[in-house]
Coordinates of C-alpha atoms (C1' of nucleotides) in Angstrom, one line a residue:
Chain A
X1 CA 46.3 -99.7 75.8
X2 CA 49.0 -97.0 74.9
X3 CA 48.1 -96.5 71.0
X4 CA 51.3 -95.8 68.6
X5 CA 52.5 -92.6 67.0
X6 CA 50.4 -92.9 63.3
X7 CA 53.2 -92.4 61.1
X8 CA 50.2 -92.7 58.0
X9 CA 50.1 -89.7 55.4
X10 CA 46.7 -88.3 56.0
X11 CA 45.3 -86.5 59.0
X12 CA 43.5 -88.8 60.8
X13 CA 39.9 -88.4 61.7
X14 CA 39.7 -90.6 64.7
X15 CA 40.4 -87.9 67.2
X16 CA 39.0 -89.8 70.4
X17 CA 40.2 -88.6 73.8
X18 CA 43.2 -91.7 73.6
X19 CA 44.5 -89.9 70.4
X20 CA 47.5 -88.9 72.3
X21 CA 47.2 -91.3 75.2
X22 CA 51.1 -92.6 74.5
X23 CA 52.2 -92.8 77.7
X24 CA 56.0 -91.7 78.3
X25 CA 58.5 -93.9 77.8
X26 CA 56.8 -95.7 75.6
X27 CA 59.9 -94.8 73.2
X28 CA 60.3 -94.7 69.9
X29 CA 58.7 -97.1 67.2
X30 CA 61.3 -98.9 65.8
X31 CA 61.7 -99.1 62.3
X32 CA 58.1 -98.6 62.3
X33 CA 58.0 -97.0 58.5
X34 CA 59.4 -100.0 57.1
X35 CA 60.5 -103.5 58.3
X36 CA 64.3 -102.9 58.6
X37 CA 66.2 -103.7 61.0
X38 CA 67.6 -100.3 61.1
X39 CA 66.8 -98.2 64.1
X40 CA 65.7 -95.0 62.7
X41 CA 64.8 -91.8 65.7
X42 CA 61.1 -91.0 65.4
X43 CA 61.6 -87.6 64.8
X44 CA 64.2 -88.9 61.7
X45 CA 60.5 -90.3 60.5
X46 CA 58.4 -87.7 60.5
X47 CA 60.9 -85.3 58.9
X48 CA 60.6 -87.4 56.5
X49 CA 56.7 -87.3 55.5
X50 CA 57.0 -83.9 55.8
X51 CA 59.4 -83.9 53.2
X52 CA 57.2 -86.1 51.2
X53 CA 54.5 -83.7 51.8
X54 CA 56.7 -80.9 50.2
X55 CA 57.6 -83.3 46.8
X56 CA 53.9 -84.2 47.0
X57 CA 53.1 -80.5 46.7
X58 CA 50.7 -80.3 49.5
X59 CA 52.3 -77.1 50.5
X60 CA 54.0 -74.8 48.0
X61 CA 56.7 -72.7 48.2
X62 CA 55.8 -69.8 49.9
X63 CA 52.9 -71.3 51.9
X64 CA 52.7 -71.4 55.8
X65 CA 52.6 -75.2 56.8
X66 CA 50.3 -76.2 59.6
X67 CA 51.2 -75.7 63.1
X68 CA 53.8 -77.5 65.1
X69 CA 50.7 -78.4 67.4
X70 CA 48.7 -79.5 64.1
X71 CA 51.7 -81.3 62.8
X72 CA 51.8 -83.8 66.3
X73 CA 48.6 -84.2 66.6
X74 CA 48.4 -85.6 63.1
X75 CA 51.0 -87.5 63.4
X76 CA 50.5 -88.2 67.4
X77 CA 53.7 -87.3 68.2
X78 CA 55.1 -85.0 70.7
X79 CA 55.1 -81.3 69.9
X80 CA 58.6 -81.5 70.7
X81 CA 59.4 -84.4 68.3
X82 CA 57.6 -82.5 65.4
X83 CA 59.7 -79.4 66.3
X84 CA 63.1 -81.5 66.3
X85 CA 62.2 -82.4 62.5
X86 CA 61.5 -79.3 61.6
X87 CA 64.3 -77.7 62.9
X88 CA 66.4 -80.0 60.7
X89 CA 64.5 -78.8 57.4
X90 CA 64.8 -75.6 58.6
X91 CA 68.4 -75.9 58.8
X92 CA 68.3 -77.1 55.4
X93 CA 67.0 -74.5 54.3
X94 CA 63.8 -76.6 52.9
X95 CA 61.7 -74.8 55.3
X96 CA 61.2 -71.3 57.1
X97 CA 60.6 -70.4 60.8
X98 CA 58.9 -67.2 61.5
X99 CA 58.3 -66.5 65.3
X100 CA 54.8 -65.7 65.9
X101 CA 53.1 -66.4 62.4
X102 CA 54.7 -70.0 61.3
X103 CA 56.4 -72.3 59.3
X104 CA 56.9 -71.8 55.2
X105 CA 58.1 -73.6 52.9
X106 CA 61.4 -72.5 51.2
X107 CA 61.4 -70.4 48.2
X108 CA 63.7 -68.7 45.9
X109 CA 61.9 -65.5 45.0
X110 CA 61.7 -63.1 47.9
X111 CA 65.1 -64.4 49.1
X112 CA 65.1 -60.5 49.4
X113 CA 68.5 -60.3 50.1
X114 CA 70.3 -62.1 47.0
X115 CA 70.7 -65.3 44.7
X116 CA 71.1 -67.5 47.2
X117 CA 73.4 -69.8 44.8
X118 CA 75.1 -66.9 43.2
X119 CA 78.7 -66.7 45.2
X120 CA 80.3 -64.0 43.2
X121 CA 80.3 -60.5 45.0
X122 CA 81.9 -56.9 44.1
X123 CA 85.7 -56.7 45.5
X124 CA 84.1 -53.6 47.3
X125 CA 82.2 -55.6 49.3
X126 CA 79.6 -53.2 48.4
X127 CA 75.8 -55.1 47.0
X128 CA 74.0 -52.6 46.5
X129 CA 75.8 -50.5 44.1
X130 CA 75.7 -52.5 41.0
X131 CA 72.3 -53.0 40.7
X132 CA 70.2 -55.4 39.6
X133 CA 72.1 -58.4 37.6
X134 CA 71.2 -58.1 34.1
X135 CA 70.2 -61.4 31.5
X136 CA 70.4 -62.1 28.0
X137 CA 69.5 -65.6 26.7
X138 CA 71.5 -66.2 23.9
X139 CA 70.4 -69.5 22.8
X140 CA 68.0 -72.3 24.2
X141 CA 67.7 -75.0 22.8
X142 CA 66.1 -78.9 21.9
X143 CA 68.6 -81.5 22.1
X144 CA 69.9 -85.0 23.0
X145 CA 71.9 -85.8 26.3
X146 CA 75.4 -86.8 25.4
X147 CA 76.8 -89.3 27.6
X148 CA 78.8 -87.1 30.3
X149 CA 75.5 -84.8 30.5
X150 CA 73.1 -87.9 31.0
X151 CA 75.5 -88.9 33.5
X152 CA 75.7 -86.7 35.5
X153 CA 71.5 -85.9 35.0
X154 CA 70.9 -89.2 36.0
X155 CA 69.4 -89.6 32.3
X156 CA 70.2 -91.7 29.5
X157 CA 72.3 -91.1 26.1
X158 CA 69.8 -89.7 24.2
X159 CA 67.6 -88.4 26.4
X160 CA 66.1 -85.2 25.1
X161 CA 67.4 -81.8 27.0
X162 CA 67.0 -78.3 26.8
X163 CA 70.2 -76.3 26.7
X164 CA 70.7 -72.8 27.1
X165 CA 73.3 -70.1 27.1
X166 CA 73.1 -66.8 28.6
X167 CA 75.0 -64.1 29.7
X168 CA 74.5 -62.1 32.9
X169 CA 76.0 -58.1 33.5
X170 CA 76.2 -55.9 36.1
X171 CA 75.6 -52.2 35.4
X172 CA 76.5 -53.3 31.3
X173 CA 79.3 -55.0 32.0
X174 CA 79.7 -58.9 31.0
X175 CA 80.2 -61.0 34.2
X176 CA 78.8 -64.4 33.4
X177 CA 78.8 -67.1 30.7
X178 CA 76.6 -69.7 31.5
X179 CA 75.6 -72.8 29.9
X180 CA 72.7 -75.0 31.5
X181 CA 72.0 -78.9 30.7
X182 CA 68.0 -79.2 31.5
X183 CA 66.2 -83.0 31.6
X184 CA 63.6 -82.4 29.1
X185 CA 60.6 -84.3 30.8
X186 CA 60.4 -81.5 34.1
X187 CA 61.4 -78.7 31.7
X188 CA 58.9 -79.5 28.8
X189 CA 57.6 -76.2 27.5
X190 CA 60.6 -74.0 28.7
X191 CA 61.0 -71.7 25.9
X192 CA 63.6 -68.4 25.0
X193 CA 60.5 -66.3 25.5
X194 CA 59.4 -67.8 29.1
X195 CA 63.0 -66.9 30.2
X196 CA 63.6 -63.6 28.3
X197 CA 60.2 -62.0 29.5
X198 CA 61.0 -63.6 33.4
X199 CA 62.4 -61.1 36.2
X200 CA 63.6 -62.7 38.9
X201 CA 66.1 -65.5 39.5
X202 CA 65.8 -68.4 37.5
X203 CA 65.9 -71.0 40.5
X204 CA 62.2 -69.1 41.2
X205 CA 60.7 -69.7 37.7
X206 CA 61.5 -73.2 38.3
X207 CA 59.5 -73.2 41.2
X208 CA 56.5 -71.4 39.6
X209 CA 56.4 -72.9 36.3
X210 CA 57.7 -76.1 36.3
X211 CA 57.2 -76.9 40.1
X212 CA 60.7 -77.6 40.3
X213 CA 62.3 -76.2 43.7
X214 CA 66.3 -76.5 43.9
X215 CA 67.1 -77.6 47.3
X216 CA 71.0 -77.8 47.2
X217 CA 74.1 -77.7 44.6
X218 CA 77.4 -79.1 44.4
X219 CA 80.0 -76.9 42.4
X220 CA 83.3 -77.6 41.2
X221 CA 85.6 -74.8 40.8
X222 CA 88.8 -74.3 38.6
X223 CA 90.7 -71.7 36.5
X224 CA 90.4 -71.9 32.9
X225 CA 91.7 -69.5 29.8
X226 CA 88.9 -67.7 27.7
X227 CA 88.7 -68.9 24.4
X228 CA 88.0 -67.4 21.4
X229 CA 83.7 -67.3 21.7
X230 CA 83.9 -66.5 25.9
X231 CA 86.4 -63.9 25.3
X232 CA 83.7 -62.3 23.0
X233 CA 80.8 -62.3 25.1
X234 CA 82.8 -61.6 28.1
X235 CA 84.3 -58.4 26.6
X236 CA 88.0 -60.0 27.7
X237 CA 91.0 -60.5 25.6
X238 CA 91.5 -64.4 24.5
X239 CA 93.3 -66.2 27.2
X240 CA 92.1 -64.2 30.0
X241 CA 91.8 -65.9 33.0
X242 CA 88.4 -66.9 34.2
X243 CA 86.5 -68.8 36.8
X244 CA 85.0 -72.0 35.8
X245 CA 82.1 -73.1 38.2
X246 CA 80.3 -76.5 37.5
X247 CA 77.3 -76.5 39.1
X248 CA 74.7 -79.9 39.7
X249 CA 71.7 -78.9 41.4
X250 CA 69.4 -81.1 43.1
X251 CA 66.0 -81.5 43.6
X252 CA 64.1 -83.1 46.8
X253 CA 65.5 -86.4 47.2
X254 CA 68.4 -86.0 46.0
X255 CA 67.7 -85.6 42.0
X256 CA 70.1 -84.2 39.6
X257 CA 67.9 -81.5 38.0
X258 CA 70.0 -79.2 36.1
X259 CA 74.2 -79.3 35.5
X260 CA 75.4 -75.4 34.9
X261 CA 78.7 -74.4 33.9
X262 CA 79.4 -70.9 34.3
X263 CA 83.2 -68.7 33.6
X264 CA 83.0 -66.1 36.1
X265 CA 84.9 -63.0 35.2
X266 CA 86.7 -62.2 38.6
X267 CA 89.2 -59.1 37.4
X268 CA 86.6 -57.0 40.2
X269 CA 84.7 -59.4 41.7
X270 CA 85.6 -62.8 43.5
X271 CA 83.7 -66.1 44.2
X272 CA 83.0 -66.0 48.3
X273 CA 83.2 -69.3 50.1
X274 CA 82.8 -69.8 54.0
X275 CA 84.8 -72.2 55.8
X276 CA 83.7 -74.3 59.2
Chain B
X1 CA 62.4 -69.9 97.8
X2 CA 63.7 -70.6 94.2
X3 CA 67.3 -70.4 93.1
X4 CA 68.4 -68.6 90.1
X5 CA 70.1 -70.7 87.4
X6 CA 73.7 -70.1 88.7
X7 CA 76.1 -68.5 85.5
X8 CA 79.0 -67.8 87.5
X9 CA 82.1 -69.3 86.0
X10 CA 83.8 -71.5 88.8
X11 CA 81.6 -74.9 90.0
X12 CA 80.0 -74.2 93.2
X13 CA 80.6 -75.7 96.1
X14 CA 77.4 -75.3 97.5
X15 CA 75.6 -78.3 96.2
X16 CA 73.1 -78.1 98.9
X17 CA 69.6 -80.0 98.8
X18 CA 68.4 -76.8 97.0
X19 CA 70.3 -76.9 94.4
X20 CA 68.1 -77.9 91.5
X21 CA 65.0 -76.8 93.1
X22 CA 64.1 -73.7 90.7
X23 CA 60.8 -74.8 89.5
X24 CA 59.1 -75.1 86.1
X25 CA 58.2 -72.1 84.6
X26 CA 60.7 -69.8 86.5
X27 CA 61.8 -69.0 83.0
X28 CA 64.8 -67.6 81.6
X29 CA 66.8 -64.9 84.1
X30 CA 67.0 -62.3 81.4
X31 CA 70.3 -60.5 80.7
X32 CA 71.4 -62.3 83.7
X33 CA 74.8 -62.0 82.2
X34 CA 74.7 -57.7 82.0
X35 CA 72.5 -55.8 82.4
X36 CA 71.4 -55.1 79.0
X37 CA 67.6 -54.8 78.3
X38 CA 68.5 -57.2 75.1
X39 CA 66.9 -60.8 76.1
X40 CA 69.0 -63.5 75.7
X41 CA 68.3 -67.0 75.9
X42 CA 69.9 -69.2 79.0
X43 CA 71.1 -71.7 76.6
X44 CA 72.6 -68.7 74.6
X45 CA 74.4 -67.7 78.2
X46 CA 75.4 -71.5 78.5
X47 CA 76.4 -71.6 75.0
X48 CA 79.0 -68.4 75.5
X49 CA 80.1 -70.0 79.2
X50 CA 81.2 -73.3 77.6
X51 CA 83.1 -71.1 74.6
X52 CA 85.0 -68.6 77.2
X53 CA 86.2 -71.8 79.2
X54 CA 87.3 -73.3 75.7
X55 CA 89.0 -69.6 75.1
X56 CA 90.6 -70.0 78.2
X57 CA 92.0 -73.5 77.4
X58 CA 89.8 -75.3 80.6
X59 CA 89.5 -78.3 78.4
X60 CA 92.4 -78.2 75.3
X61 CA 91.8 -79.6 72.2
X62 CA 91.2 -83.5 71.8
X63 CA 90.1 -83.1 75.5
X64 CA 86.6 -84.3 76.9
X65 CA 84.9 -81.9 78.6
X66 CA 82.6 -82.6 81.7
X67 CA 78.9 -84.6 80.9
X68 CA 76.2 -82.5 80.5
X69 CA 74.4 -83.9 83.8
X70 CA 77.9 -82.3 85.1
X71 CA 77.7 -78.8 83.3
X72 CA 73.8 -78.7 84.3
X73 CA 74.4 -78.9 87.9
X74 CA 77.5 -76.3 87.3
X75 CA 75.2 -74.0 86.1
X76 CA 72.1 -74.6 88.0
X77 CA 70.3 -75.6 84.5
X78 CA 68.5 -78.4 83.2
X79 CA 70.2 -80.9 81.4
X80 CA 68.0 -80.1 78.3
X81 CA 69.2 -76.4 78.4
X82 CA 73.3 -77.7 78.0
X83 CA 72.2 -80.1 75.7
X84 CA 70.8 -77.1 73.2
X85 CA 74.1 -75.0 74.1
X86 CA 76.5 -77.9 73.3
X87 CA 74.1 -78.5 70.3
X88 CA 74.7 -75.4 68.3
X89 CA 78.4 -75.6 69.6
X90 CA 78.6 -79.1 68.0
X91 CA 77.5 -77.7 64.8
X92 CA 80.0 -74.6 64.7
X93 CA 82.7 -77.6 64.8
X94 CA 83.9 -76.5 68.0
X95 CA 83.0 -79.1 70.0
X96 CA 82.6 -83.3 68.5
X97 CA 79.6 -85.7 70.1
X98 CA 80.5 -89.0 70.6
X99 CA 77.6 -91.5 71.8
X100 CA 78.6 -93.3 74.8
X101 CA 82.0 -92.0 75.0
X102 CA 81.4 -88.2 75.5
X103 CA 81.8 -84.4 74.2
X104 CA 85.3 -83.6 73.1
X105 CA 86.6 -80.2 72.2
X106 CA 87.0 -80.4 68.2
X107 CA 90.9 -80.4 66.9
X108 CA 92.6 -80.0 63.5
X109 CA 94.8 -83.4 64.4
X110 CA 93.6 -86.6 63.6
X111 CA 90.6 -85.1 61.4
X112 CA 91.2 -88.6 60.0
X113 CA 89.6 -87.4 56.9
X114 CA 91.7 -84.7 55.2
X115 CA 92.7 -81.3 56.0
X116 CA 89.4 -80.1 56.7
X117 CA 89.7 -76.5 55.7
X118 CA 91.2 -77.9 51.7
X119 CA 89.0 -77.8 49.6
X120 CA 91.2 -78.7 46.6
X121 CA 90.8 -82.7 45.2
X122 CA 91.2 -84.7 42.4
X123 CA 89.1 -84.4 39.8
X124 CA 88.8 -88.5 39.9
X125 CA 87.5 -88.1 43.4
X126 CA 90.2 -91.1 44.5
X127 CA 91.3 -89.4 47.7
X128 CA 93.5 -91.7 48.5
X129 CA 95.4 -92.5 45.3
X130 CA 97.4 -89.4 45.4
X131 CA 99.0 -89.9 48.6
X132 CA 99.7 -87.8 51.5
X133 CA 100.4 -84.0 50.4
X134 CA 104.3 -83.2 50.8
X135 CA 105.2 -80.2 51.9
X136 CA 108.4 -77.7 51.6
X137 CA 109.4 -74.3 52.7
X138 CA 110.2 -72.1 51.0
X139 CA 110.9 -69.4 52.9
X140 CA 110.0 -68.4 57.1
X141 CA 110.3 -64.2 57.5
X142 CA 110.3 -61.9 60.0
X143 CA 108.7 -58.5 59.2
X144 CA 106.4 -55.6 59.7
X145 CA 102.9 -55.5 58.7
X146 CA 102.1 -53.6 55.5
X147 CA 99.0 -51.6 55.6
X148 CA 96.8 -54.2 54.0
X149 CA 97.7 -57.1 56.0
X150 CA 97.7 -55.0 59.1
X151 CA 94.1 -54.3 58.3
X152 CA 92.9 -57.5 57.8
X153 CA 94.6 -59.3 60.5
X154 CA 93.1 -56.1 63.2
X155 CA 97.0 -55.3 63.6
X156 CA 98.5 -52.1 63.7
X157 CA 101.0 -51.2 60.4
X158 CA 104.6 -51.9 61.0
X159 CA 103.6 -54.4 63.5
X160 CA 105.5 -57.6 63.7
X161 CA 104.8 -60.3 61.5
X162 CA 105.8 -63.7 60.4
X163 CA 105.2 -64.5 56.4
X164 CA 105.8 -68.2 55.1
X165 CA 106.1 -69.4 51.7
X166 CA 105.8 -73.5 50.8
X167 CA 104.6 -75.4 48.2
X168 CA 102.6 -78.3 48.7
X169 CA 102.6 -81.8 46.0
X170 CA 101.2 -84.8 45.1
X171 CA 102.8 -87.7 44.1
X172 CA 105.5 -85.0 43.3
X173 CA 103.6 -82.9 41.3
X174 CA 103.3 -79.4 42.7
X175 CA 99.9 -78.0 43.3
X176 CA 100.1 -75.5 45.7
X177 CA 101.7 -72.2 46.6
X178 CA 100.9 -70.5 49.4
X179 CA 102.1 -67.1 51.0
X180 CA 100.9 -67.4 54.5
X181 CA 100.7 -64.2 57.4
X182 CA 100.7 -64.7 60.9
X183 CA 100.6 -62.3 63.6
X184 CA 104.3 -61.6 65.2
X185 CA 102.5 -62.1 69.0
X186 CA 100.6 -65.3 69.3
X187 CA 103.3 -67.0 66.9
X188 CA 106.6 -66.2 68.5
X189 CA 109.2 -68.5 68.0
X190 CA 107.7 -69.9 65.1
X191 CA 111.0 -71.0 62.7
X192 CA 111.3 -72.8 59.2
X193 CA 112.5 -75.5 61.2
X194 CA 109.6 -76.1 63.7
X195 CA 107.7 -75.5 60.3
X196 CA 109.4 -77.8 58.6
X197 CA 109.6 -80.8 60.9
X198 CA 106.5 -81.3 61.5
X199 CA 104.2 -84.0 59.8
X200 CA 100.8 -83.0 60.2
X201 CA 98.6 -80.5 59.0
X202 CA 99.7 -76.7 59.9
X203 CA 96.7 -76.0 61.9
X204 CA 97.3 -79.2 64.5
X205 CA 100.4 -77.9 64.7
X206 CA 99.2 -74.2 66.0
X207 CA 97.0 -75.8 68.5
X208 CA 100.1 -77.7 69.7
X209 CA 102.4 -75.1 69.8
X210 CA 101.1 -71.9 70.2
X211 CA 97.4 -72.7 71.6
X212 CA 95.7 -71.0 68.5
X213 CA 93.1 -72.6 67.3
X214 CA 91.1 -71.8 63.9
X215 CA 87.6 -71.8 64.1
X216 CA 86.5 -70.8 61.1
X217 CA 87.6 -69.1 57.4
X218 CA 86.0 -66.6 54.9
X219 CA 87.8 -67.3 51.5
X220 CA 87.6 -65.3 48.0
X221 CA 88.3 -67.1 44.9
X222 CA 89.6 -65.8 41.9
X223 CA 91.4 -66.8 38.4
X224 CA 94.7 -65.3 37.5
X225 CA 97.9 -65.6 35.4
X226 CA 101.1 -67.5 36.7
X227 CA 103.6 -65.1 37.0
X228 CA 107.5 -66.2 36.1
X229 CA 107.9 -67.2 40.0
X230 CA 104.7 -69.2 40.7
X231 CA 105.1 -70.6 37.2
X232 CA 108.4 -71.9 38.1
X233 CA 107.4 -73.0 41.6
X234 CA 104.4 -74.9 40.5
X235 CA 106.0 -76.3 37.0
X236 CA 103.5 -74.9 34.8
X237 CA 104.3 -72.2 32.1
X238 CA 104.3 -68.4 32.8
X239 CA 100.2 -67.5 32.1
X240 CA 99.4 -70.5 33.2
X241 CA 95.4 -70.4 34.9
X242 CA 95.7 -70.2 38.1
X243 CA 93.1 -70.3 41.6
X244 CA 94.1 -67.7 43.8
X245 CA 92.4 -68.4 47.1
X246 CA 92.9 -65.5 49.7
X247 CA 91.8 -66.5 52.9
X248 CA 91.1 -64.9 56.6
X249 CA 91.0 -67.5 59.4
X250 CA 89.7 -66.8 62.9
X251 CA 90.0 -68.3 66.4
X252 CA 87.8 -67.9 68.8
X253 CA 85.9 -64.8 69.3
X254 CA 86.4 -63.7 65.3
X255 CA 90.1 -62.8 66.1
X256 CA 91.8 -62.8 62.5
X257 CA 94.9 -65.1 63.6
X258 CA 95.7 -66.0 60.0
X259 CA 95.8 -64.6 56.4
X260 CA 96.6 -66.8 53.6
X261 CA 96.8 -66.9 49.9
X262 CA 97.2 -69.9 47.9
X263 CA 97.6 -70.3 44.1
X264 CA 96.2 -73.4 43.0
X265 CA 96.6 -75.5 39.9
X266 CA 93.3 -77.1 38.6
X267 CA 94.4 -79.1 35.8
X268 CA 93.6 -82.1 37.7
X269 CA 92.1 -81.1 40.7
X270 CA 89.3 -78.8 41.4
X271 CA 88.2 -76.6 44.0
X272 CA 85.2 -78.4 45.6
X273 CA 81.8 -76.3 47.5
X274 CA 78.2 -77.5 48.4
X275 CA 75.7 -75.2 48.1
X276 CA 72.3 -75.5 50.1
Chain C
dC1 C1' 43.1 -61.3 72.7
dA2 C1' 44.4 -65.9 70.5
dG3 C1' 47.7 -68.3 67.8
dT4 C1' 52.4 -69.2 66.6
dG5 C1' 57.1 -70.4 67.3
dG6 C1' 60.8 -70.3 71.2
dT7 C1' 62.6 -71.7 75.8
dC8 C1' 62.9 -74.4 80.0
dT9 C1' 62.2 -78.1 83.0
dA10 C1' 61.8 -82.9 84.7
dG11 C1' 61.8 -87.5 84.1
dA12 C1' 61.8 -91.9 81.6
dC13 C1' 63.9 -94.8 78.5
dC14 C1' 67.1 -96.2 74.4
dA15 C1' 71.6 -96.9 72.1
dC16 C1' 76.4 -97.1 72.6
dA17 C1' 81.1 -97.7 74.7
dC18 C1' 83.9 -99.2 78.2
dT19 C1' 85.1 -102.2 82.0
Chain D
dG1 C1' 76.8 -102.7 85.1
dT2 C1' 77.7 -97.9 84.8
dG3 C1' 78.1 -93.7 82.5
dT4 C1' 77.7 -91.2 78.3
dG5 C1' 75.0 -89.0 74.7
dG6 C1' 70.3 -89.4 72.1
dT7 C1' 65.2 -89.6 72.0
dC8 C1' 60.6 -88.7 73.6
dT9 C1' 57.1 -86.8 76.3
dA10 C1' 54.2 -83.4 78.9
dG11 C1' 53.4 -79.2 80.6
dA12 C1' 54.4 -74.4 81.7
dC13 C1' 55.7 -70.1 80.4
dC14 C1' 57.9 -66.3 77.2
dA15 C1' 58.2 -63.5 72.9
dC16 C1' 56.3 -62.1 68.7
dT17 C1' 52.4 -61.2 65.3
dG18 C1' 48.1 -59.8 64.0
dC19 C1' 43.1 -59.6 64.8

DNA sequence: CAGTGGTCTAGACCACACT
DNA sequence: GTGTGGTCTAGACCACTGC
């Protein structure tokens, strides 16, 4: 008897010689995760508990997951099938190949290169010259979710927040005015200190402290006049024109986890966007 | 004795019994291509075969090109290796799977959708309320390249060039203005009349017309003022916020074919990006 | 050297579209 | 039914990393 792939969530211990005794063409399972009628590829299915493995935290950002060869024999799969899933959340940037040492989970810090949600670059084209971006929180703060914040959060009215307001500069000069809209439940114990003392990129605080990794964003883009407080702590006359970028960032899954809007100075630099 | 994977770029004739016979574990024929020490995977070689017969318009746009059993006995290859060639292909958006009807060479008519390469929509997200986008000339110019458009369109200065001006509205309210520069060469006998009949979206008709098709787009986004002619052309006062997106489009093989730079209103619409 | 991801093959079968 | 792309398997070998 040809046993089926075991699509259950724990390595299995029952590694007789008929552990991977499928023989081929035996084909896929269908809808063997759930009852529905829906055909779903096997390979669709296991990218799937790994992804539930990464939510679950059984490997943290950072870490090496097991093997490709592990990974079918757990699930007794192909090695091929296992690679087609993780080739998906690898181009999805959840996960990391690394020919000759392995598989890692996705992380913000050490992205070594730049913010990896930060579009706005130097007119010279040139990265390096401005240095690191600098950060000053100028408020954060305890509050309740109006209704277009809860909204969009996937929260209720009411819901208790954390909002904060900074400013970010490049070699002292002003570049961006950001407010964030944080659910207060992931958040809870985010303080102006956590976030003033912190070096790196926000997005990797998340992941350390709260355990909150930001897997994709959806922004929304339009052209505003500075008003009377951005023109301030922009260091650009009222009525200046700026970039406004509305950010909702999403967690595994598909979870709102934090709205952003930010007013991009662009007199010398310019959001970059590639089209395909 | 075992045949080499065959990368030459007619079909062979020569479809003896021995065809197919390379056996498993022959591996990849490295730099088959040249002679470079760099290795290169066949399915890389595949990959640039299928793009230089798409360059040289062996299957035109809309067009289906031959099954993969076909292009793996072409070029002496497994199925599997075309498959992973027309794969990443696929995903470029140069070529559109279709299960059980074939692989077609993408196009930028009947995108069904929208104009894939606009990114602007309403801010209610009702796509289809506002209409088709209407579109007017404004002006259709012969001229010479200026320095800075020679540059980014890999021209020489004071080589020919066509430069168009049109506005584009919804539901008759201007949104769009948009200075376009097109290399004098690949674009001859382009007139504000060819322009100006046609329905579709600009870059069908360039596939149509003059064979030029864009691949791909690097945009960069900034805010500005309305000055006293895009404020009249766009009905908003002089000052007025504006989105000025400056875009590079490429064909094939990174050729610059196109620069472009658009003002944009945002009152009610928004420029849209995903992040991941 | 062993272990990892990366490539290639060959063959079977499934899902879909057309005829 | 036939032909297309899509999934799955099994096994071999290559390329890279680090012990």
């Amino acid at each position: 008897m040809a046993t089926s792939p075991d699509l259950s969530h724990e390595p299995t211990s029952a590694d007789g010689p008929d552990a991977l005794a499928s023989a081929p063409g035996d084909g896929v399972a269908p809808g063997l995760a759930q009852g529905a009628p829906t055909f779903s590829p096997l390979y669709q299915q296991i990218k799937m508990l790994i992804l539930r493995s990464l939510q679950a935290g059984e490997w943290k950002p950072g870490d090496t997951i097991p093997s490709e060869f592990d990974l079918a024999a757990r699930f007794r799969v192909s090695q091929g099938t296992v690679r087609k899933a993780i080739d998906e959340l690898a181009t999805d940037n959840l996960l990391v190949r690394r020919q000759g040492k392995g598989t890692f989970v996705a992380t913000h810090a050490e992205q070594h290169i730049q913010y990896r949600f930060l579009r706005l670059l130097p007119d010279t084209g040139d990265l390096d010259s401005q240095g690191p971006a600098e950060r000053r929180i100028i408020e954060c703060r305890r509050l309740r979710a109006s209704a277009e914040v809860a909204r969009q959060l996937a929260l209720r009215s009411g819901d208790p927040i954390l909002q904060v307001k900074r400013v970010l500069a490049f070699s002292g000069t002003p570049a961006i005015l950001e407010d964030l809209w944080l659910p207060g439940g992931p958040f809870k114990g985010l303080t102006v200190e956590t976030l003033s003392d912190d070096k790196g990129p926000m997005y990797a605080l998340f992941e350390t402290q709260f355990g909150v990794r930001m897997v994709r964003a959806v922004e929304k883009i339009k052209a505003v006049s500075a008003d009377a407080d951005a023109a301030r702590l922009l260091d650009v006359p009222e009525g200046h024109p700026l970039l406004s970028v509305e950010r909702l960032a999403y967690t595994y899954n598909d979870t709102p986890m934090e709205l952003r809007r930010g007013l991009y100075r662009t007199d010398s630099r310019h959001y970059r966007n590639e089209l395909s």
